[in-house]
XYZ file of C-alpha atoms in Angstrom:
644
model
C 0.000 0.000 0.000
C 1.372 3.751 -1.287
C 0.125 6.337 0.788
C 0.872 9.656 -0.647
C 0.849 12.631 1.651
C 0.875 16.764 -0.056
C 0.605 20.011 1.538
C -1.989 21.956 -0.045
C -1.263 25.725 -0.822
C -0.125 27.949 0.633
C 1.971 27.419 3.720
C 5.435 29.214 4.049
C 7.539 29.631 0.929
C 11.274 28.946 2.412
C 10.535 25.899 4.463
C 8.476 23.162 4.349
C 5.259 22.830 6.434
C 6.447 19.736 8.798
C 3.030 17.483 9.177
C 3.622 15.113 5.969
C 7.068 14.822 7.293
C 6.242 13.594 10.663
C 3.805 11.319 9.335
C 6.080 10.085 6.704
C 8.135 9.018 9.062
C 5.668 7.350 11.119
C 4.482 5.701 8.344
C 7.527 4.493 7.087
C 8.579 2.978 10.444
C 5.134 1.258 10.654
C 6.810 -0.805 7.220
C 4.201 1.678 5.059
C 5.037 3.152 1.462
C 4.764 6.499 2.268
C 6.274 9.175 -0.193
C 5.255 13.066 0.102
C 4.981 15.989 -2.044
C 4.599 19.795 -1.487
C 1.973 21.166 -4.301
C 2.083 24.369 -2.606
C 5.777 25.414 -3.284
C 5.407 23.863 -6.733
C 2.493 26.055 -7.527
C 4.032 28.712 -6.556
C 7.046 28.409 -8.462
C 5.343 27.036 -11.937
C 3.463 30.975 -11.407
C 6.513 32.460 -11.114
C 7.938 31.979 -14.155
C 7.874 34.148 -17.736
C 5.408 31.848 -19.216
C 3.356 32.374 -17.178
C 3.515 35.814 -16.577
C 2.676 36.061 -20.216
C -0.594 34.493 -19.445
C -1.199 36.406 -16.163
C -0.939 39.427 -18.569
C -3.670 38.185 -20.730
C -5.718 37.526 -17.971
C -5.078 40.639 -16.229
C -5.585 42.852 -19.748
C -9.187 40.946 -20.160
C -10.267 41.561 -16.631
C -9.312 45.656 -17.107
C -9.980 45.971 -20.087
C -12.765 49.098 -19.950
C -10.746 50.642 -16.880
C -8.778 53.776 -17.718
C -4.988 53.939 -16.641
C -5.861 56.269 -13.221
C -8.423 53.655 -12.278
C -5.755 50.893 -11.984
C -4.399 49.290 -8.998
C -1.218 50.417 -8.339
C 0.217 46.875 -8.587
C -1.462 45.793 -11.831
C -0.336 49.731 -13.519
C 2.773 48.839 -12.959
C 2.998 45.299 -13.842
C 1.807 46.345 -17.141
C 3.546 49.392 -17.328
C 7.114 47.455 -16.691
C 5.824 43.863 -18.457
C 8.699 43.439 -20.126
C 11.330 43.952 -17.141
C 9.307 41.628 -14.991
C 9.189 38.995 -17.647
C 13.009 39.544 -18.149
C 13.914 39.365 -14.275
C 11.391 37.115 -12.083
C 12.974 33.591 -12.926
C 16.292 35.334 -11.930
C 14.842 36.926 -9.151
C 13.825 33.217 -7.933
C 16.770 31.822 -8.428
C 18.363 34.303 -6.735
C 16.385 33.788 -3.315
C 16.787 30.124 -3.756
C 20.256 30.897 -2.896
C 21.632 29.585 -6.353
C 22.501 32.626 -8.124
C 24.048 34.649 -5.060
C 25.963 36.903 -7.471
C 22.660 38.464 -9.075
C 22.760 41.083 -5.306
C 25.157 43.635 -6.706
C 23.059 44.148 -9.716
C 19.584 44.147 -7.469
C 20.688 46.330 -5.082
C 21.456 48.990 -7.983
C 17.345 49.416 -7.817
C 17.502 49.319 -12.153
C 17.301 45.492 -12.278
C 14.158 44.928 -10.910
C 10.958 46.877 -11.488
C 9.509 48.266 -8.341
C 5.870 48.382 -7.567
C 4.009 49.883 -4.576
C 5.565 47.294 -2.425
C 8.668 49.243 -2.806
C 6.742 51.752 -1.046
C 7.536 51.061 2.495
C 11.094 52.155 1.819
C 10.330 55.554 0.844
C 7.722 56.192 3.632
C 10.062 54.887 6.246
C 13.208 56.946 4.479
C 10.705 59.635 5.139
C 10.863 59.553 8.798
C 14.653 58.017 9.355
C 16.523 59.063 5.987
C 18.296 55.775 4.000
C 17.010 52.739 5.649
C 18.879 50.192 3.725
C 21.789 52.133 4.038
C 21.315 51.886 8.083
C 20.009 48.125 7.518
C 22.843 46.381 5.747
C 25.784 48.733 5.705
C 28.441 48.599 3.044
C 28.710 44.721 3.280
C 25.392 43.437 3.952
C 25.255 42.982 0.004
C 23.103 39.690 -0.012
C 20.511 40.415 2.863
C 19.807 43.838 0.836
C 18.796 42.245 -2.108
C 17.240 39.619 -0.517
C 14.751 42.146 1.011
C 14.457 43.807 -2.714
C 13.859 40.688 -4.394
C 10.736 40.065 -1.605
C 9.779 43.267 -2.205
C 9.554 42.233 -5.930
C 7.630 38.912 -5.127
C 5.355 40.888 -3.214
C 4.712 43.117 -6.265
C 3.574 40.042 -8.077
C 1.752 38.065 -5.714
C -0.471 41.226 -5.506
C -0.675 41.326 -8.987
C -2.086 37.612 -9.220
C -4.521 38.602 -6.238
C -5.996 41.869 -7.538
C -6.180 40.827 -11.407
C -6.315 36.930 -11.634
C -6.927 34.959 -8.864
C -9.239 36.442 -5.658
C -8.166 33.489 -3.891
C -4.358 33.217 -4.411
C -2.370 34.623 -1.723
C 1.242 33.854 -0.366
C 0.847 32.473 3.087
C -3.811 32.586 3.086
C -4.865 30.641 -0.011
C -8.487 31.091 -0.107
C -8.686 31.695 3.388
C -11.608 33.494 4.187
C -13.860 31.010 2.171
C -13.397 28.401 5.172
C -12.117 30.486 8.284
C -14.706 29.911 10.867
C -17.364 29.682 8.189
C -20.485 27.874 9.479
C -21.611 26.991 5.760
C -19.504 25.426 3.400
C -21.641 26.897 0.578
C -19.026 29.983 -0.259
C -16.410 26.792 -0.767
C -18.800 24.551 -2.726
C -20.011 27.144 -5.107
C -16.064 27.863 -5.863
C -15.176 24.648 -6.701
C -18.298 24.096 -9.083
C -17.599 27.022 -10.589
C -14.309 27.511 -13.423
C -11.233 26.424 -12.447
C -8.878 29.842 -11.624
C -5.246 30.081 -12.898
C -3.640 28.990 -9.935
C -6.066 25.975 -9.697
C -5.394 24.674 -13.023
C -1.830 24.528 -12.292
C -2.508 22.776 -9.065
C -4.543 20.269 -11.094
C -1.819 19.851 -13.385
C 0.656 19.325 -10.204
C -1.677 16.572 -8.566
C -2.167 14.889 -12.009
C 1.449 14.659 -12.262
C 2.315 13.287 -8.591
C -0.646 10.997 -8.979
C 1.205 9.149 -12.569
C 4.096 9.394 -11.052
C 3.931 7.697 -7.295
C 0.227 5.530 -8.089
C -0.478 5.684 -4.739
C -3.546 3.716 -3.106
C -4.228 6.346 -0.587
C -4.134 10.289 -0.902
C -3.890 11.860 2.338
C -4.133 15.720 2.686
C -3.145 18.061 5.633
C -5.287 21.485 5.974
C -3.182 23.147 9.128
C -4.687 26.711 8.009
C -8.063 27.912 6.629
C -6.334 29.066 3.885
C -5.190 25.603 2.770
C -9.158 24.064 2.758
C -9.515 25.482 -0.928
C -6.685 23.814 -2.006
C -6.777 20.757 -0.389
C -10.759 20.463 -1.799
C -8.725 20.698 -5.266
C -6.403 18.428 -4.857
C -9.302 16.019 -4.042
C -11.536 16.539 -6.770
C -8.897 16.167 -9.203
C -7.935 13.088 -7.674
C -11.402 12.119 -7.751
C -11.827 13.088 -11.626
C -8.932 10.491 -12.244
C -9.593 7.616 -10.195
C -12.992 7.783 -7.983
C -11.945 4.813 -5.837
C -8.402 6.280 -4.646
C -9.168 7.113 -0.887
C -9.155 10.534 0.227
C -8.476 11.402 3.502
C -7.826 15.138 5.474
C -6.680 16.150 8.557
C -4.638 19.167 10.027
C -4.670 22.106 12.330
C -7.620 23.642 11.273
C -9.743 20.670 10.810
C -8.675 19.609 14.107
C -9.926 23.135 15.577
C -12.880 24.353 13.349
C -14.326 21.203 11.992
C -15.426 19.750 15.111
C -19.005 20.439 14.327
C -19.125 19.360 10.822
C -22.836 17.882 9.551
C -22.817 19.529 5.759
C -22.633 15.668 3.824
C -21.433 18.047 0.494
C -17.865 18.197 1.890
C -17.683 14.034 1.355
C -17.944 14.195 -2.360
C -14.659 15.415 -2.342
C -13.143 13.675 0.422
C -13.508 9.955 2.245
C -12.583 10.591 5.949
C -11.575 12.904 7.923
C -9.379 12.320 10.923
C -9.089 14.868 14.241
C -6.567 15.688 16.409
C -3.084 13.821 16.209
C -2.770 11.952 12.931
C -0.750 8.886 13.918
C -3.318 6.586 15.418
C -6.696 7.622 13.291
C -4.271 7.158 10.517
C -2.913 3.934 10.723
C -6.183 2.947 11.693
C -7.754 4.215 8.578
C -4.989 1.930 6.757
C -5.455 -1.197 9.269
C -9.387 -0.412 7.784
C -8.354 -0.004 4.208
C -6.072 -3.818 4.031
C -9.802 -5.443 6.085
C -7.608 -5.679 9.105
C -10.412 -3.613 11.262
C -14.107 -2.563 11.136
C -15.282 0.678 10.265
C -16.939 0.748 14.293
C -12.855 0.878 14.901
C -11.785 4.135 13.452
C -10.443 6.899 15.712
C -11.855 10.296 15.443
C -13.075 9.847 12.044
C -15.688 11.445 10.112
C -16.941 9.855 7.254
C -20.395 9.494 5.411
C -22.908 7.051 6.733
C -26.556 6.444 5.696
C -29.762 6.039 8.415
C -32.555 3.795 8.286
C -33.936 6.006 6.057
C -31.420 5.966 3.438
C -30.503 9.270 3.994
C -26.628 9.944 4.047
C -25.269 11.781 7.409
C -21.947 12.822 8.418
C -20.875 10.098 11.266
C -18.015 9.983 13.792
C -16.491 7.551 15.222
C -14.705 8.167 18.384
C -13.063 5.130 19.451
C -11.360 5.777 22.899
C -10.411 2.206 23.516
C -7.055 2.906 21.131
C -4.458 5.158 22.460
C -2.685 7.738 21.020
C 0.982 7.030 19.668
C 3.249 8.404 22.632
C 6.125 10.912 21.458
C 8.620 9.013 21.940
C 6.870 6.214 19.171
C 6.244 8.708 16.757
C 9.534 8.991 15.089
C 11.603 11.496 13.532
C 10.233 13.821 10.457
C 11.363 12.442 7.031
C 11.676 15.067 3.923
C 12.498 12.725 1.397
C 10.363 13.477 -1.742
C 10.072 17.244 -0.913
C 12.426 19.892 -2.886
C 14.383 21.116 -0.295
C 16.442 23.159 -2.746
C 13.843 24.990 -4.013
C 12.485 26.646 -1.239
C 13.245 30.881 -0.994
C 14.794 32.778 2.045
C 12.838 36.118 1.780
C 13.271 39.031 3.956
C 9.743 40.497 4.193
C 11.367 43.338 7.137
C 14.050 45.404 8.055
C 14.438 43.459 11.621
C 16.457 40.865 12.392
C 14.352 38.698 14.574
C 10.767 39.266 12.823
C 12.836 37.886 9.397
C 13.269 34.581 10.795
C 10.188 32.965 9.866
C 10.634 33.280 6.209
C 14.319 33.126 6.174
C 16.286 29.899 6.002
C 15.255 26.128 5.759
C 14.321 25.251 9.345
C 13.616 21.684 10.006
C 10.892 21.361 12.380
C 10.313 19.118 14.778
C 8.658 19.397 18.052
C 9.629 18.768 21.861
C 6.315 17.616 23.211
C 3.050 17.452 22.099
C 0.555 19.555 23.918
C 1.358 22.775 26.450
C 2.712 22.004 29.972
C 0.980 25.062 31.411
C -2.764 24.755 29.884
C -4.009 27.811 31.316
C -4.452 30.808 29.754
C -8.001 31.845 29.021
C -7.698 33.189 25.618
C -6.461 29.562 24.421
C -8.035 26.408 23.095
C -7.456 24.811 25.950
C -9.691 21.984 25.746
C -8.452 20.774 22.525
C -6.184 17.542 22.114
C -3.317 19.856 20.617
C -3.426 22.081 23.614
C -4.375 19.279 26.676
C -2.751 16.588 26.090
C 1.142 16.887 27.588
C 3.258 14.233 26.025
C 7.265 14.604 25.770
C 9.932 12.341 24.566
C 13.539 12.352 26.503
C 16.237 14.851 25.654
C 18.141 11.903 24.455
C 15.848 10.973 22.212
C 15.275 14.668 20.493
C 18.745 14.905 19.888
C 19.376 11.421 18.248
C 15.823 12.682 16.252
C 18.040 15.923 15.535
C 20.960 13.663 14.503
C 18.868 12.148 11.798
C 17.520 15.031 9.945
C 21.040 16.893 10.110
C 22.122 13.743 8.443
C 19.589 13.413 6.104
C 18.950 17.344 5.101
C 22.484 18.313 5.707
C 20.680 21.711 7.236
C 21.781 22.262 11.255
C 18.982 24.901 11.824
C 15.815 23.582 13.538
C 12.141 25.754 14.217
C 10.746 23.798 17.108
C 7.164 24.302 16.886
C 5.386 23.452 20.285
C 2.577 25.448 21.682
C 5.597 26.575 24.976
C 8.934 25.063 25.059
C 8.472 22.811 28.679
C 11.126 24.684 30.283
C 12.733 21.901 32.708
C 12.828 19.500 29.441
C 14.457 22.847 27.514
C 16.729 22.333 29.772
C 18.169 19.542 30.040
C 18.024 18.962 26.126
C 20.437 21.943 25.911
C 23.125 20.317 28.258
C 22.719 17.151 26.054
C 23.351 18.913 22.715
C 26.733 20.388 24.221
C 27.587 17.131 25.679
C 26.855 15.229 22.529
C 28.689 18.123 20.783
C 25.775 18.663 18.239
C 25.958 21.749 17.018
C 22.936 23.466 15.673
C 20.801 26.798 15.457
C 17.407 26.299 16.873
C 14.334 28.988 17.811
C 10.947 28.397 19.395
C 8.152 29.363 21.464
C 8.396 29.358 24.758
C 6.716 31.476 27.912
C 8.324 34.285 29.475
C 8.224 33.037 33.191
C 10.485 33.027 36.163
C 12.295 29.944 35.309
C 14.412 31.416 32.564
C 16.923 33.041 34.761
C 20.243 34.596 33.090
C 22.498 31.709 33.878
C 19.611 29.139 31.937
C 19.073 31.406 28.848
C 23.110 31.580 28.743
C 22.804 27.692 28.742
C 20.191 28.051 26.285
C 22.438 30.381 23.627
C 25.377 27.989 24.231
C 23.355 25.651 22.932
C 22.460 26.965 19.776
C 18.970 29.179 20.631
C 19.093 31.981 18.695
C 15.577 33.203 19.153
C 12.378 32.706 21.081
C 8.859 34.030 21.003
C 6.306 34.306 23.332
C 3.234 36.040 24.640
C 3.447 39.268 27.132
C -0.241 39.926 25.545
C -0.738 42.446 27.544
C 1.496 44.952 29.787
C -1.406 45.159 32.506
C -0.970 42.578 35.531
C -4.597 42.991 35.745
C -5.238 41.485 32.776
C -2.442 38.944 32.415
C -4.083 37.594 36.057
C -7.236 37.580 34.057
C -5.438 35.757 31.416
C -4.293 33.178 34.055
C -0.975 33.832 32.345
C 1.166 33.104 35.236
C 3.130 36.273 35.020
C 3.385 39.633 35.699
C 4.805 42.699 33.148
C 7.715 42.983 35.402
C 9.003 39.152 35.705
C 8.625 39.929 31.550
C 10.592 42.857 31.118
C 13.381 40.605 33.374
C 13.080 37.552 32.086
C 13.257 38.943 27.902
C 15.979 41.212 29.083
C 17.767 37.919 30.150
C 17.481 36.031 26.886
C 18.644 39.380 25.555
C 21.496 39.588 27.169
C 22.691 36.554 26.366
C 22.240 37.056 22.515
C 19.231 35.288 21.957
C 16.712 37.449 19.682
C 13.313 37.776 21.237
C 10.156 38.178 19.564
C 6.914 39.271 21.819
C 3.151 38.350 20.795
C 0.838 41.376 21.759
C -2.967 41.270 22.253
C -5.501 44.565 22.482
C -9.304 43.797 22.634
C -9.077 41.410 25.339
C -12.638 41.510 27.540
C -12.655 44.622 29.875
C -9.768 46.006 28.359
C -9.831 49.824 28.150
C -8.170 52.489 26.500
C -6.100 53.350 29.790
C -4.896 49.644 29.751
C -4.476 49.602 25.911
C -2.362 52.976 25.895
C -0.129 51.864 28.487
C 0.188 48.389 27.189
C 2.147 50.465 23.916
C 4.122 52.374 26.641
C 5.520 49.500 28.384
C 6.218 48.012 24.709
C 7.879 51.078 23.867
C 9.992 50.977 27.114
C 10.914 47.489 27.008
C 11.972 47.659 22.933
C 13.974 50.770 23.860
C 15.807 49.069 26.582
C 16.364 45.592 24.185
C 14.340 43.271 26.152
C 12.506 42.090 22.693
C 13.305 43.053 18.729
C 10.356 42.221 17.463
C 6.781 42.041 18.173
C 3.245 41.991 16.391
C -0.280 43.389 17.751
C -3.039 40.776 17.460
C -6.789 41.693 17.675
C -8.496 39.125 20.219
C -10.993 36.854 19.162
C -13.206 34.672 21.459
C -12.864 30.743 20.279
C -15.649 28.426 21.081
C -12.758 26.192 22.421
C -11.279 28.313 24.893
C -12.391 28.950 28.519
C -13.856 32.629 27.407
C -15.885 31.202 24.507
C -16.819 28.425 27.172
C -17.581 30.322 29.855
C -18.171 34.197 28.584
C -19.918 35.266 31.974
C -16.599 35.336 33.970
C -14.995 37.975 31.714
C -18.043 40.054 31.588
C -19.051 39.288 28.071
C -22.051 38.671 25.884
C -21.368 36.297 23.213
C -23.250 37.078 19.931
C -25.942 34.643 18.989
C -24.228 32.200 16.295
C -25.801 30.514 13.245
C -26.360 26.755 12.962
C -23.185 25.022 12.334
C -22.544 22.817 9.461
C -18.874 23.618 8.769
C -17.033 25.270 10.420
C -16.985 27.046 13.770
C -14.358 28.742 15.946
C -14.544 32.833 16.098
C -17.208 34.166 17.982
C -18.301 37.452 18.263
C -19.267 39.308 21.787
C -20.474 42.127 22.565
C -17.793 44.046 25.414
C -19.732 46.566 27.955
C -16.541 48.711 28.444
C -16.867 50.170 24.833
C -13.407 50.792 24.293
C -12.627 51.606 20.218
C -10.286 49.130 19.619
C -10.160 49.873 15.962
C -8.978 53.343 16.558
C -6.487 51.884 19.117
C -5.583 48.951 16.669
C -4.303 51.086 14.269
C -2.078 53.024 16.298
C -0.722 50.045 17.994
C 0.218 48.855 14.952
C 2.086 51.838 13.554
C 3.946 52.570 16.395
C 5.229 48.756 16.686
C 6.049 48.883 13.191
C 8.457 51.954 13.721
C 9.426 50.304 16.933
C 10.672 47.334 15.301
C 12.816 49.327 12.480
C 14.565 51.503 15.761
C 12.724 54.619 14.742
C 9.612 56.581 16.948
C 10.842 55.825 20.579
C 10.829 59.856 21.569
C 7.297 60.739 20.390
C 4.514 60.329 23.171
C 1.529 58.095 23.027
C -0.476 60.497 21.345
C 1.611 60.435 18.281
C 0.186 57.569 16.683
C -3.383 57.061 17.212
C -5.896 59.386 15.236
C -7.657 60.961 17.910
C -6.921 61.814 21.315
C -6.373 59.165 23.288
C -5.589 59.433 27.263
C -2.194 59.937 28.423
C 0.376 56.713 30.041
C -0.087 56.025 33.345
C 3.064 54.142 33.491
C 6.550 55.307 35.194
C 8.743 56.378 32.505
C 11.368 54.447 33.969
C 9.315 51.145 35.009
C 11.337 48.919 32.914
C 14.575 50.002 33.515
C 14.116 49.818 37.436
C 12.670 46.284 36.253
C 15.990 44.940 33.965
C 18.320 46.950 36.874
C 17.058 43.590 39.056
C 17.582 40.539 36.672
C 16.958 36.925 37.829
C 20.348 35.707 38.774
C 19.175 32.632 40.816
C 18.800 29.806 38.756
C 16.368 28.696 41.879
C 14.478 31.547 41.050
């Protein structure tokens, strides 16, 4: 039996996303046929080329053709304004940020070689307020990261381009997204894919047709991780449908595993067979056991598939099946990226800050610690979801023989581990093993910002390899972060990033406004403790997020003890996770949003730190409570004690 596993589009562009991996190694260790493919780097790069730019200018000239010049988007004016130097540069430009044609920067960062769309804008508006960014960004020397950033700018250009004159749906990183994000009817989605095929999705059939010749695999499984990979992934099916109806079809993922827990609408199973929640191993190999008559259909784990009822009438069924355990960690085997095009992927530069650029930047394998989060708490979360609950680690020596492997078999030494929070004592002790094992690697995560990381641990931590680390400070009010039932206070934060800071270790903080209660006092001095602690280096980076109730998490559960209304919903027949609420504090968080996320994004490029609070929000806006010097009294009293 072949089992062949794909990625739908679009995840990130310069590293594969790691679930067909993990499974492929499962699989393969089970004495299964596994191979994988990524369709959604392929598709990207098969647009990407001057072919078939030539065709997204046809399309683009048909779909404005009665629009005069001034009534253009600035992306598609340009595009066919500079046709021909696009055409003449993007397959270099490609190449380029696939790292095999390093000698193209010099003539990049002359700003002749490649046209420059409104994406190029954020250069002049930030030269605007701090005179020559790139100049202060990359020096004399920093010849390759320069035109890196360029070269994304460029990519940027053209992705827009597709979006605004071809394809609706096509987007980098959110492929179709808001057809399925917390979308209670799946008629938006059906209606698309009964309707004409778009660009990008005949390509993608093209891809799917290809991997299908080429592997014949009895079994097509499909992860969604992101609403903006449903569209896709319903494409991949119904081509592989079209070719052989038989072929099994089966989906799984992130956000079927959070938003599809609900799901009645039978219209989603002529497309797919099954659909398996939570962690893939077990439902899986189950579904396989099923497949070779080894076990009855009453045996599946956490399965949806279509059933009929006494009347005849078909139903979405699942089967739940708690008499079969999950696969523990340390069973589930290392990720295997054999069959994906590891050489292909881009390094892109999408900002002028070092940490924020890590995400798109280099080929990180990733690989996880533990399953689940060791804390569990924290209000906002999906907390009583499998991928949140359920705390399962392997040993540190068995991460770093895992490690061992995939150096060895992707010759790359940098690693993303992608847990919900980095279980500090594990953290640990893993980092003493990879110095006595003398591995030597670059790794980043997620971790919390809590008392445990004292100055002497994160030094352990850098010595290790740990070049970054995000994590939530949400919001710089103790009174909310107790609401939160985050476990810390803005203080122990301030000391604790300071610490990784100190030792070298980039730090990258997740910020919330919106939260129930919140109000405009809390929200303007949540930006002046941000301000403080970027000013004094505790974090690099950062990114303002606009809460949003989840049915899964103790607020959507229990929306009386945080003083919200939640908004009558609709019935439920796809998918479900948002859910609006009405606040009684009224704060504007629009207003607030806005100017939260200007002044962060001046934050993070070193600029704005003198101008008061006022500065950046459109109206007036009351003035910081906060000590001016809060944090640095804070930092002056780091966490020495590694009892601490």
């Amino acid at each position: 039996m072949t089992v062949l596993l794909m990625t739908p589009p679009m995840t990130q562009l310069n590293t594969p996303y790691p679930a067909t991996a993990y499974l492929t190694g499962f699989l393969r260790s089970q004495g299964y046929e596994a191979v994988q493919r990524d369709p959604a780097i392929e598709l990207f790069l098969e647009m990407m080329t001057a072919p078939a730019l030539e065709i997204i200018r046809q399309h683009v000239e048909e779909n404005f053709e009665h629009f005069e010049d001034d009534e253009l988007p600035d992306a598609i004016f340009n595009f066919l304004a500079e046709f021909d130097r696009y055409h003449l540069t993007v397959e270099s430009a490609i190449r380029f940020l696939q790292g095999k044609d390093p000698s193209l920067a010099m003539r990049i960062n002359s700003r002749r070689f490649l046209p420059e769309g409104p994406a190029f804008d954020a250069i002049t508006q930030m030269e605007a307020v701090s005179g020559d960014v790139l100049q202060a960004a990359f020096g004399n020397l920093g010849v390759q990261d320069k035109a890196k950033y360029l070269a994304t700018l460029f990519i940027n250009d053209l992705s827009s381009v597709i979006t605004q004159g071809v394809d609706p749906y096509f987007e980098v990183s959110r492929y179709g997204e808001q057809l399925a994000a917390a979308n209670p009817s799946f008629d938006n989605l059906y209606e698309t894919l009964m309707g004409e095929p778009s660009f990008s999705s005949e390509i993608l059939e093209q891809l799917v047709e290809h991997y299908l010749e080429e592997t014949q695999p009895s079994v097509v499984a499909l992860t969604v991780p992101f609403p903006g990979n449903m569209l896709g992934a319903l494409r991949i099916a119904q081509t592989c449908k079209a070719i052989n109806p038989d072929i099994p079809i089966v989906v799984g993922g992130g956000f079927i595993n959070t938003e599809l827990r609900a799901l009645k609408d039978p219209r989603v199973f002529e497309f797919i067979d099954f659909i398996c929640l939570d962690d893939g191993e077990r439902p899986f190999i189950t579904l396989l056991e099923y497949f070779q008559g080894q076990r009855e259909v009453d045996d599946l784990v956490r399965t949806y598939f279509l059933a009929e009822d006494e009347n005849g009438e078909a139903y979405v069924h699942f089967n739940e099946n708690d008499q079969l355990q999950d696969i523990p960690q340390t069973e589930v085997g290392a990720p295997i990226y054999d069959g994906l095009p590891l050489d292909d992927y881009l390094s892109l530069c999408e900002m002028l800050n070092p940490m924020h650029r890590i995400w798109s930047d280099g080929r990180w394998n990733k690989l996880t610690i533990a399953h689940g989060c060791y804390w569990r708490k924290c209000s906002f979360c999906d907390v009583s979801l499998d991928y949140i609950d359920r705390f399962d680690s392997a040993s540190a020596d068995v991460l770093v023989d895992r490690i061992e492997q995939l150096i060895e078999e992707t010759g790359e030494t940098g690693f993303h581990f992608v847990d919900e929070a980095l279980p500090p004592k594990l953290l640990f002790t893993f980092a003493k093993r990879l110095i006595e094992r003398g591995v030597v690697i670059s790794w980043w995560g997620n971790i919390r910002f809590e008392r445990t990381f004292s100055e002497a641990r994160c030094q352990l931590l850098a010595d290790s390899g740990c070049i970054a680390v995000s994590g939530g400070l949400e919001v710089a009010s103790d009174r909310l972060l107790k609401l939160m039932k985050k476990g810390v206070s803005v203080e122990r934060v301030a000391q604790v990033t300071k610490a990784f800071s100190d030792a070298g270790i980039l730090v990258h903080a997740y910020l919330m406004y919106g939260f129930p209660t919140q109000t405009e006092q809390e929200t303007v001095d949540s930006l002046e403790m941000v301000r403080q602690m970027m000013q004094q280096g505790c974090f690099q980076s950062a990114y303002w997020h606009r809460f949003v109730a989840t049915i899964h998490s103790p607020i959507g559960l229990n929306p009386e003890n945080f003083g919200i209304t939640l908004a009558e919903r609709p019935e439920v027949l796809f998918a479900e996770n948002d859910v609006d609420f009405t606040d009684p504090t009224g704060t504007n968080h629009d207003m607030l949003g806005e100017g939260l996320r200007k002044a962060i994004y001046n934050y993070m490029h070193g600029i704005g730190f003198d101008q008061p609070m006022s500065f950046w929000f459109n109206q007036d806006v009351k003035p910081t409570s906060m000590r001016k010097d809060f944090v640095s009294r804070a930092v002056s009293n780091l966490i020495t004690s590694n009892d601490s």
